[in-house]
Short mmCIF file of C-alpha atoms and ligand atoms in Angstrom, two decimals:
data_model
loop_
_atom_site.label_atom_id
_atom_site.label_comp_id
_atom_site.label_asym_id
_atom_site.label_seq_id
_atom_site.Cartn_x
_atom_site.Cartn_y
_atom_site.Cartn_z
CA MET A 30 101.75 188.71 297.32
CA THR A 31 101.94 185.86 299.83
CA LYS A 32 100.09 185.75 303.12
CA GLU A 33 103.40 185.22 304.91
CA LYS A 34 104.73 188.48 303.38
CA ILE A 35 101.71 190.40 304.63
CA ASN A 36 101.98 188.87 308.09
CA LYS A 37 105.67 189.74 308.21
CA SER A 38 104.94 193.38 307.38
CA ARG A 39 102.18 193.50 309.91
CA ARG A 40 104.49 192.09 312.57
CA ARG A 41 107.11 194.70 311.67
CA LEU A 42 104.59 197.53 311.97
CA ILE A 43 103.36 196.26 315.30
CA GLN A 44 106.86 195.66 316.65
CA SER A 45 107.97 199.16 315.78
CA ALA A 46 104.95 200.60 317.58
CA GLY A 47 105.98 198.54 320.60
CA THR A 48 109.27 200.43 320.87
CA LEU A 49 107.57 203.79 321.44
CA PRO A 50 107.98 205.32 324.88
CA ILE A 51 105.38 204.18 327.38
CA ALA A 52 102.67 206.78 327.95
CA VAL A 53 101.85 206.29 331.56
CA SER A 54 103.02 204.72 334.74
CA ALA A 55 100.01 203.18 336.43
CA PRO A 56 99.85 203.11 340.24
CA VAL A 57 100.53 199.64 341.63
CA ALA A 58 96.92 198.86 342.58
CA PHE A 59 95.75 199.42 339.03
CA SER A 60 98.63 197.48 337.52
CA ASP A 61 97.63 194.41 339.55
CA ASP A 62 94.06 194.76 338.45
CA HIS A 63 95.28 195.19 334.89
CA GLN A 64 97.29 191.96 334.90
CA LYS A 65 94.39 190.02 336.39
CA ASN A 66 91.71 191.17 333.99
CA TYR A 67 93.39 192.04 330.75
CA LYS A 68 93.49 188.79 328.80
CA LYS A 69 90.37 187.31 330.36
CA HIS A 70 87.64 189.27 328.67
CA ASP A 71 89.32 191.37 326.10
CA ALA A 72 89.57 189.92 322.57
CA PHE A 73 90.89 193.21 321.14
CA SER A 74 93.17 194.09 324.09
CA LEU A 75 91.15 197.16 324.98
CA ASP A 76 92.55 197.22 328.51
CA GLU A 77 96.06 197.55 327.13
CA ILE A 78 97.55 201.01 327.56
CA TYR A 79 98.63 201.53 323.98
CA PRO A 80 101.39 204.16 323.89
CA ARG A 81 100.75 207.07 321.56
CA TRP A 82 103.44 209.55 322.64
CA LYS A 83 105.74 210.80 319.89
CA THR A 84 103.47 209.67 317.07
CA ASP A 85 102.37 213.25 316.26
CA SER A 86 99.08 212.46 317.99
CA ALA A 87 96.98 215.60 318.36
CA LYS A 88 95.41 214.18 321.50
CA TRP A 89 98.70 213.35 323.22
CA ASP A 90 101.66 215.17 321.70
CA LEU A 91 99.93 218.54 321.45
CA GLN A 92 99.63 218.59 325.24
CA THR A 93 103.37 218.31 325.82
CA LYS A 94 103.76 221.38 323.59
CA ARG A 95 101.02 223.24 325.46
CA PHE A 96 102.39 222.34 328.91
CA PRO A 97 106.18 222.17 328.46
CA GLY A 98 108.04 220.42 331.26
CA GLN A 99 104.83 219.15 332.81
CA LYS A 100 104.40 215.39 333.30
CA ILE A 101 101.12 214.42 331.69
CA HIS A 102 99.86 211.00 332.71
CA ALA A 103 96.82 211.00 330.48
CA ALA A 104 95.68 213.35 327.70
CA MET A 105 91.90 213.02 327.58
CA GLY A 106 90.70 216.04 325.62
CA ILE A 107 90.63 215.51 321.87
CA ALA A 108 88.04 213.05 320.52
CA ASP A 109 89.81 210.01 319.14
CA LEU A 110 90.31 206.52 320.58
CA ASP A 111 93.47 205.22 322.23
CA PHE A 112 92.90 201.59 321.20
CA ARG A 113 94.76 199.65 318.53
CA THR A 114 92.69 199.67 315.37
CA ALA A 115 90.76 196.56 314.31
CA PRO A 116 93.29 193.94 313.13
CA VAL A 117 91.52 193.56 309.75
CA ILE A 118 92.16 197.26 309.08
CA THR A 119 95.89 196.95 309.77
CA GLU A 120 96.01 193.88 307.54
CA ALA A 121 94.28 195.60 304.63
CA ILE A 122 96.45 198.70 304.86
CA THR A 123 99.63 196.66 305.15
CA LYS A 124 98.67 194.72 302.05
CA ARG A 125 98.13 197.93 300.08
CA VAL A 126 101.36 199.50 301.34
CA LEU A 127 103.26 196.66 299.71
CA HIS A 128 102.07 197.86 296.33
CA GLU A 129 104.55 200.69 296.02
CA ASN A 130 102.67 203.13 293.85
CA TRP A 131 100.50 206.01 295.03
CA GLY A 132 99.06 207.45 291.88
CA TYR A 133 95.50 208.72 291.45
CA ILE A 134 92.84 206.22 292.35
CA LEU A 135 89.56 205.42 290.78
CA THR A 136 87.21 205.24 293.75
CA PRO A 137 85.99 201.63 293.59
CA ASP A 138 82.30 200.71 293.46
CA SER A 139 83.01 198.41 296.38
CA TYR A 140 83.65 201.47 298.58
CA TYR A 141 80.24 202.95 297.78
CA ASP A 142 78.70 199.52 298.32
CA SER A 143 80.32 199.18 301.75
CA ILE A 144 78.68 202.45 302.85
CA ILE A 145 75.29 201.57 301.37
CA ASN A 146 75.37 198.07 302.91
CA TRP A 147 76.47 199.38 306.29
CA LEU A 148 73.68 201.95 306.46
CA LYS A 149 71.14 199.26 305.54
CA LYS A 150 72.50 196.63 307.93
CA ARG A 151 73.09 198.84 310.93
CA TYR A 152 70.37 201.50 310.57
CA ASP A 153 67.92 200.02 308.09
CA GLU A 154 68.43 203.02 305.83
CA GLU A 155 67.88 202.44 302.09
CA ILE A 156 70.27 204.60 300.12
CA SER A 157 71.14 204.50 296.47
CA ARG A 158 74.36 205.69 294.94
CA ASP A 159 72.85 208.94 293.63
CA GLN A 160 71.76 209.87 297.16
CA LEU A 161 75.34 209.62 298.38
CA LEU A 162 78.26 211.99 298.10
CA LEU A 163 81.78 211.16 299.29
CA ALA A 164 83.80 213.70 301.25
CA THR A 165 87.20 214.31 302.77
CA GLY A 166 85.63 214.38 306.25
CA VAL A 167 82.46 215.44 307.98
CA LEU A 168 83.65 219.00 308.54
CA PRO A 169 84.57 219.67 304.89
CA ALA A 170 81.21 218.15 303.89
CA ILE A 171 79.35 220.45 306.28
CA GLN A 172 81.26 223.39 304.84
CA SER A 173 80.20 222.39 301.34
CA ALA A 174 76.55 222.11 302.38
CA ILE A 175 76.69 225.53 304.02
CA ARG A 176 78.26 227.04 300.90
CA ALA A 177 75.53 225.42 298.80
CA TYR A 178 72.59 226.67 300.85
CA CYS A 179 73.62 229.63 302.97
CA PRO A 180 74.55 232.97 301.40
CA LYS A 181 77.64 234.79 302.67
CA ASN A 182 77.09 236.51 306.02
CA SER A 183 73.86 234.64 306.73
CA LYS A 184 73.47 232.76 310.01
CA VAL A 185 73.67 229.02 310.64
CA VAL A 186 71.86 227.99 313.82
CA LEU A 187 73.46 225.39 316.07
CA ASN A 188 72.89 224.31 319.66
CA SER A 189 75.16 225.56 322.38
CA PRO A 190 77.20 224.20 323.92
CA GLY A 191 78.35 222.77 320.60
CA TYR A 192 81.44 221.16 319.10
CA SER A 193 84.02 223.93 318.72
CA GLU A 194 85.03 223.09 315.14
CA LEU A 195 81.45 223.56 313.96
CA TYR A 196 81.71 227.24 314.87
CA VAL A 197 85.05 227.41 313.05
CA ASN A 198 83.69 225.71 309.93
CA ILE A 199 80.56 227.84 309.77
CA ARG A 200 82.85 230.88 309.77
CA LYS A 201 85.13 229.31 307.16
CA ALA A 202 82.06 229.01 304.94
CA HIS A 203 81.63 232.79 305.39
CA CYS A 204 78.57 232.48 307.64
CA ILE A 205 77.82 233.36 311.23
CA PRO A 206 77.16 230.76 313.94
CA ASP A 207 73.92 231.55 315.77
CA GLU A 208 73.58 229.71 319.11
CA SER A 209 70.31 228.20 320.22
CA PRO A 210 71.13 227.28 323.85
CA LEU A 211 70.15 223.83 325.08
CA ILE A 212 68.14 223.80 328.28
CA LYS A 213 69.58 221.79 331.17
CA LYS A 214 66.93 220.36 333.45
CA ASP A 215 67.26 217.55 336.01
CA GLY A 216 70.76 216.80 334.79
CA LYS A 217 69.61 216.34 331.16
CA TYR A 218 69.82 218.59 328.12
CA HIS A 219 66.75 219.50 326.03
CA LEU A 220 66.18 221.39 322.78
CA ASP A 221 64.47 224.75 323.24
CA PHE A 222 61.80 224.65 320.53
CA ASP A 223 60.55 228.20 321.16
CA ASP A 224 64.02 229.59 320.74
CA LEU A 225 64.70 227.40 317.70
CA SER A 226 61.49 228.44 316.05
CA LYS A 227 62.28 232.12 316.56
CA ARG A 228 65.82 231.81 315.24
CA LEU A 229 64.98 229.62 312.27
CA GLY A 230 62.23 232.04 311.27
CA LYS A 231 64.65 234.95 310.76
CA ASP A 232 65.21 236.10 307.18
CA ASP A 233 68.97 235.63 307.33
CA VAL A 234 68.86 231.95 308.42
CA TYR A 235 69.00 229.12 305.87
CA ALA A 236 70.14 226.11 307.90
CA PHE A 237 70.03 224.44 311.29
CA LEU A 238 73.07 222.30 312.09
CA LEU A 239 71.94 219.56 314.47
CA VAL A 240 74.37 217.13 316.09
CA ASN A 241 72.96 213.70 317.01
CA PRO A 242 74.26 212.21 319.28
CA HIS A 243 75.25 215.61 320.46
CA ASN A 244 78.83 216.63 321.14
CA PRO A 245 79.63 217.59 323.92
CA THR A 246 76.52 216.69 325.96
CA GLY A 247 76.07 213.19 324.49
CA ASN A 248 72.31 213.61 324.09
CA CYS A 249 70.49 211.42 321.58
CA TRP A 250 67.51 213.35 320.25
CA SER A 251 64.27 211.37 320.42
CA LYS A 252 62.02 210.54 317.47
CA ASN A 253 59.61 213.15 318.73
CA ASP A 254 62.36 215.79 319.02
CA LEU A 255 63.51 215.04 315.48
CA LYS A 256 60.03 215.19 314.02
CA LYS A 257 59.46 218.54 315.68
CA VAL A 258 62.82 219.84 314.46
CA ALA A 259 62.09 218.70 310.89
CA ASP A 260 58.63 220.33 311.01
CA VAL A 261 60.08 223.64 312.21
CA CYS A 262 62.73 223.48 309.47
CA GLU A 263 60.09 222.88 306.84
CA GLN A 264 57.79 225.63 308.15
CA LYS A 265 60.65 228.13 308.18
CA ASN A 266 62.08 226.79 304.92
CA VAL A 267 65.56 226.09 306.24
CA MET A 268 67.75 223.02 305.66
CA LEU A 269 68.31 220.50 308.44
CA PHE A 270 71.97 219.44 308.48
CA SER A 271 72.35 216.42 310.74
CA ASP A 272 75.86 215.55 311.90
CA GLU A 273 75.61 211.93 313.04
CA ILE A 274 79.32 211.19 313.28
CA HIS A 275 79.00 209.81 316.85
CA CYS A 276 76.04 207.50 316.10
CA ASP A 277 77.88 204.22 316.62
CA PHE A 278 78.51 204.93 320.31
CA ILE A 279 75.19 204.67 322.07
CA ALA A 280 74.78 203.77 325.75
CA GLU A 281 73.22 200.33 326.22
CA ASP A 282 70.12 201.85 327.86
CA SER A 283 69.61 204.54 325.16
CA THR A 284 68.37 204.71 321.58
CA PHE A 285 69.67 206.62 318.59
CA THR A 286 67.18 207.70 315.93
CA PRO A 287 68.66 208.53 312.53
CA VAL A 288 66.87 211.49 310.98
CA TYR A 289 66.90 209.77 307.56
CA SER A 290 64.66 206.95 308.85
CA LEU A 291 61.97 209.27 310.23
CA ASP A 292 58.47 208.85 308.96
CA SER A 293 58.29 212.56 308.18
CA GLU A 294 57.85 214.28 304.83
CA ALA A 295 59.52 217.36 306.29
CA ALA A 296 62.65 215.36 307.19
CA LYS A 297 62.68 213.72 303.76
CA LYS A 298 62.63 217.15 302.14
CA LYS A 299 64.98 219.02 304.41
CA ALA A 300 67.41 216.62 306.11
CA VAL A 301 70.99 216.06 304.97
CA VAL A 302 73.09 213.57 306.93
CA PHE A 303 76.86 213.70 307.51
CA LYS A 304 78.79 210.63 308.62
CA SER A 305 82.13 208.88 308.41
CA THR A 306 84.18 206.01 309.76
CA THR A 307 86.20 208.66 311.60
CA LYS A 308 84.76 208.17 315.08
CA SER A 309 83.30 204.67 314.75
CA PHE A 310 86.56 203.03 313.70
CA ASN A 311 88.98 205.74 314.82
CA LEU A 312 90.14 206.56 311.30
CA SER A 313 90.33 210.35 311.54
CA ALA A 314 93.86 210.40 310.09
CA PHE A 315 92.50 209.17 306.76
CA LYS A 316 90.13 212.07 306.05
CA THR A 317 87.09 210.33 304.66
CA GLY A 318 83.38 210.89 305.14
CA TYR A 319 80.12 211.09 303.25
CA VAL A 320 76.83 212.90 302.92
CA TYR A 321 73.39 211.52 302.04
CA ALA A 322 69.87 212.80 301.60
CA HIS A 323 66.52 211.53 300.31
CA ASP A 324 66.34 214.23 297.69
CA THR A 325 68.94 213.75 294.94
CA ASP A 326 68.62 217.44 294.00
CA VAL A 327 70.11 218.26 297.40
CA ILE A 328 73.10 216.05 296.61
CA SER A 329 73.53 217.69 293.20
CA LYS A 330 73.32 221.14 294.72
CA ILE A 331 76.06 220.37 297.25
CA ARG A 332 78.23 218.77 294.57
CA GLU A 333 77.82 221.78 292.27
CA ALA A 334 78.77 224.24 295.00
CA GLY A 335 82.39 223.11 294.64
CA HIS A 336 82.35 220.16 297.05
CA VAL A 337 85.54 218.06 297.03
CA GLU A 338 84.56 214.44 296.55
CA PHE A 339 87.97 212.81 296.27
CA ALA A 340 88.92 210.06 298.64
CA ASN A 341 92.45 209.02 299.50
CA THR A 342 93.65 205.50 298.80
CA LEU A 343 94.33 204.36 302.34
CA GLY A 344 91.18 206.06 303.59
CA VAL A 345 89.09 204.12 301.09
CA ILE A 346 90.78 200.85 302.01
CA ALA A 347 90.50 201.38 305.75
CA SER A 348 86.89 202.59 305.65
CA GLU A 349 85.73 199.84 303.30
CA VAL A 350 87.26 197.03 305.32
CA ALA A 351 85.95 198.64 308.53
CA TYR A 352 82.37 198.63 307.27
CA ASN A 353 82.63 195.18 305.72
CA HIS A 354 84.62 193.32 308.36
CA ALA A 355 85.17 195.24 311.62
CA GLU A 356 81.71 195.48 313.16
CA LYS A 357 82.67 193.01 315.87
CA TRP A 358 85.53 195.30 316.90
CA LEU A 359 83.20 198.31 316.94
CA ASN A 360 80.59 196.51 319.03
CA GLN A 361 83.19 195.48 321.54
CA VAL A 362 84.66 198.98 321.75
CA SER A 363 81.18 200.47 322.11
CA SER A 364 80.28 198.10 324.92
CA TYR A 365 83.62 198.78 326.62
CA ILE A 366 82.93 202.52 326.42
CA ASN A 367 79.49 201.96 327.89
CA GLU A 368 81.15 200.30 330.89
CA ASN A 369 83.74 203.06 331.08
CA MET A 370 80.97 205.65 331.30
CA ILE A 371 79.24 203.74 334.08
CA LEU A 372 82.54 203.57 335.93
CA VAL A 373 83.15 207.31 335.53
CA GLU A 374 79.65 208.17 336.75
CA GLU A 375 79.86 205.88 339.77
CA TYR A 376 83.38 206.99 340.65
CA ILE A 377 82.65 210.70 340.40
CA ASN A 378 79.41 210.47 342.36
CA LYS A 379 81.04 208.48 345.10
CA GLU A 380 84.55 209.86 345.29
CA ILE A 381 84.75 213.39 343.84
CA PRO A 382 82.02 215.64 345.27
CA LEU A 383 83.71 218.73 343.76
CA ILE A 384 82.53 217.71 340.28
CA LYS A 385 79.20 216.52 338.83
CA PHE A 386 78.52 214.11 336.01
CA ASN A 387 75.55 212.31 334.50
CA ARG A 388 76.26 209.55 332.02
CA PRO A 389 75.42 210.59 328.42
CA GLN A 390 73.16 208.66 326.03
CA GLY A 391 75.80 208.57 323.32
CA THR A 392 79.40 209.47 322.30
CA TYR A 393 82.54 208.57 324.24
CA LEU A 394 82.72 212.04 325.75
CA ALA A 395 82.01 212.78 329.40
CA TRP A 396 80.83 216.36 329.89
CA ILE A 397 81.74 217.11 333.48
CA ASP A 398 80.58 220.05 335.59
CA PHE A 399 83.60 221.61 337.35
CA LYS A 400 81.82 224.73 338.65
CA THR A 401 82.26 223.99 342.36
CA TRP A 402 85.93 223.21 341.86
CA MET A 403 86.45 226.34 339.74
CA ASP A 404 84.78 228.44 342.44
CA ALA A 405 86.86 226.81 345.17
CA ILE A 406 90.12 227.83 343.46
CA ASP A 407 88.84 231.29 342.39
CA ALA A 408 89.40 230.27 338.79
CA LYS A 409 87.49 233.28 337.45
CA SER A 410 89.43 236.05 339.20
CA ASN A 411 92.76 234.24 338.90
CA ALA A 412 92.15 233.78 335.19
CA GLU A 413 91.16 237.42 334.73
CA LYS A 414 94.46 238.53 336.29
CA ARG A 415 96.26 236.47 333.67
CA GLY A 416 94.01 237.64 330.83
CA GLU A 417 92.67 234.17 330.17
CA ASN A 418 89.43 232.26 330.48
CA LYS A 419 88.65 230.44 333.73
CA GLY A 420 88.52 227.20 331.70
CA ASP A 421 92.18 227.72 330.74
CA TYR A 422 93.01 228.25 334.40
CA MET A 423 91.08 225.14 335.46
CA GLU A 424 92.61 222.96 332.77
CA ARG A 425 96.16 224.02 333.72
CA HIS A 426 95.43 223.63 337.42
CA LEU A 427 94.24 220.07 336.81
CA VAL A 428 97.27 219.24 334.67
CA GLN A 429 99.60 220.60 337.36
CA LYS A 430 97.85 218.93 340.29
CA SER A 431 96.94 215.59 338.73
CA GLY A 432 98.79 215.18 335.44
CA ILE A 433 95.44 214.70 333.69
CA GLN A 434 94.48 216.92 330.75
CA LEU A 435 90.81 217.41 329.85
CA GLY A 436 89.17 219.56 327.15
CA ARG A 437 88.05 223.08 328.05
CA GLY A 438 84.28 223.46 327.96
CA TYR A 439 84.21 227.17 327.16
CA ARG A 440 85.55 226.36 323.71
CA PHE A 441 82.17 224.72 323.02
CA GLY A 442 80.38 228.05 323.16
CA SER A 443 77.95 229.39 325.71
CA GLY A 444 76.89 226.94 328.36
CA GLY A 445 80.32 225.29 328.37
CA GLU A 446 82.08 227.71 330.73
CA ASN A 447 81.88 225.51 333.82
CA TYR A 448 82.68 222.22 332.13
CA LEU A 449 85.62 220.10 331.13
CA ARG A 450 85.24 217.26 328.63
CA MET A 451 86.83 213.87 329.31
CA ASN A 452 87.29 211.39 326.48
CA VAL A 453 86.70 207.91 327.95
CA GLY A 454 87.72 206.08 324.77
CA THR A 455 90.79 204.62 326.41
CA SER A 456 92.08 201.71 328.44
CA ARG A 457 90.06 201.23 331.61
CA VAL A 458 93.32 200.88 333.49
CA LEU A 459 94.34 204.35 332.39
CA LEU A 460 90.84 205.70 333.01
CA LYS A 461 90.90 204.44 336.59
CA GLU A 462 94.30 205.99 337.12
CA ALA A 463 93.02 209.31 335.76
CA LEU A 464 90.02 209.27 338.07
CA GLU A 465 92.20 208.39 341.03
CA ARG A 466 94.57 211.24 340.23
CA ILE A 467 91.69 213.72 339.85
CA LYS A 468 90.27 212.55 343.19
CA LEU A 469 93.61 213.05 344.94
CA ALA A 470 93.89 216.56 343.44
CA ALA A 471 90.33 217.40 344.54
CA LYS A 472 91.06 216.28 348.08
CA LYS A 473 93.80 218.89 348.35
CA ILE A 474 91.44 221.78 347.56
C1 LIG B 523 80.20 216.49 315.98
C2 LIG B 523 81.46 216.31 315.18
N1 LIG B 523 81.47 216.54 313.85
C3 LIG B 523 82.58 216.39 313.11
C4 LIG B 523 83.78 216.00 313.69
C5 LIG B 523 85.01 215.88 312.83
O1 LIG B 523 84.75 215.17 311.67
P1 LIG B 523 85.85 214.91 310.55
O2 LIG B 523 87.13 214.61 311.25
O3 LIG B 523 85.32 213.74 309.77
O4 LIG B 523 85.91 216.14 309.71
C6 LIG B 523 83.82 215.76 315.07
C7 LIG B 523 85.08 215.40 315.72
O5 LIG B 523 85.23 215.41 316.93
C8 LIG B 523 82.64 215.91 315.83
O6 LIG B 523 82.62 215.70 317.15
#
């Protein structure tokens, strides 16, 4: 296959995407800014508002179904990125698409190697092939681990607020989510070790599902936190499942500690890590992921509990090329997100007193306190009259008044009731427009 042929296909793919309807209409002030800054600093065109409407995007197209007839300027709830993927990924996929056969694949050694090399290069983690298990995503892998270790109807402890799908997947594995509430102090979230210790010591608990960096609060748990967590897990003889899917998005003034690298015998015995290229390279459509642990018996036990290890062809190609050749793209996106978060924090503190926000240590998710706004519009009693949650009322109110859709915090369990979650993994031009629109809506309250 010639290079010219591949380039031609790539151009075709890109051109067809260019004909999709434009997602937003930016106010004039932002458009000017956009034109001035876009090409100057942005090797991967991150400032570009890349249209995603009518592509069956869960983040965008679901919202037009949920709010029929309502003009939505920006959908900022679901956690994926709005940017074009790294060009090397498009190239690799395009090349494979030209081979017109989609039979079963033999997962190549090079795919395993790309994961092992990435973990070594980026996190200094030494992993061998027998410590690694492929998966069709982080959530299916977590389900497998729960099925392997937690009997039916036992409890799996997780922190609340916590990512909504974790609750769903614990239930799908026939277990019960048991919330250990995070403590919020001075604008920061902390683990409650007394509560954890009590819960993990119960007879019907076999696992603690930790998320690091944490979704939705964005906390990165410190080395000390992790050591204490591992010790409690060992003392109570429960597994420590560590979902580190967001680990490649860390604020420039924060540190992420992978549990696998801890100098802790307890962590080496009990910790199981779940990761994927899903968040880092925005490849959630491809359904890939992986699990690793120090103890190879843990890997065998998860495999034997019926875990599905298959990978799909394009997922393997995209993930492998991402790990081998797209780190520059990831670093640029991560740094762009860091700046977006700073912008959001400064803007909210200065311009929107009805809401409160402290920049997170990791993730591209801004967990924003809307309590004052909810109170000002009587969200609770208005919602009760309609038989809904006040978060539903607040979300709809914001969509109607500003055209901006954010994720409802109550869906993240207890502690989320007063929050909405904004995904800042988008063009800064669009982000500024969203903030401006939210400010204008707040001013009318
Ligand atoms: C903490 C966490 N785990 C898992 C997932 C989903 O992982 P996957 O799509 O690989 O199943 C998400 C997606 O938002 C997440 O935030």
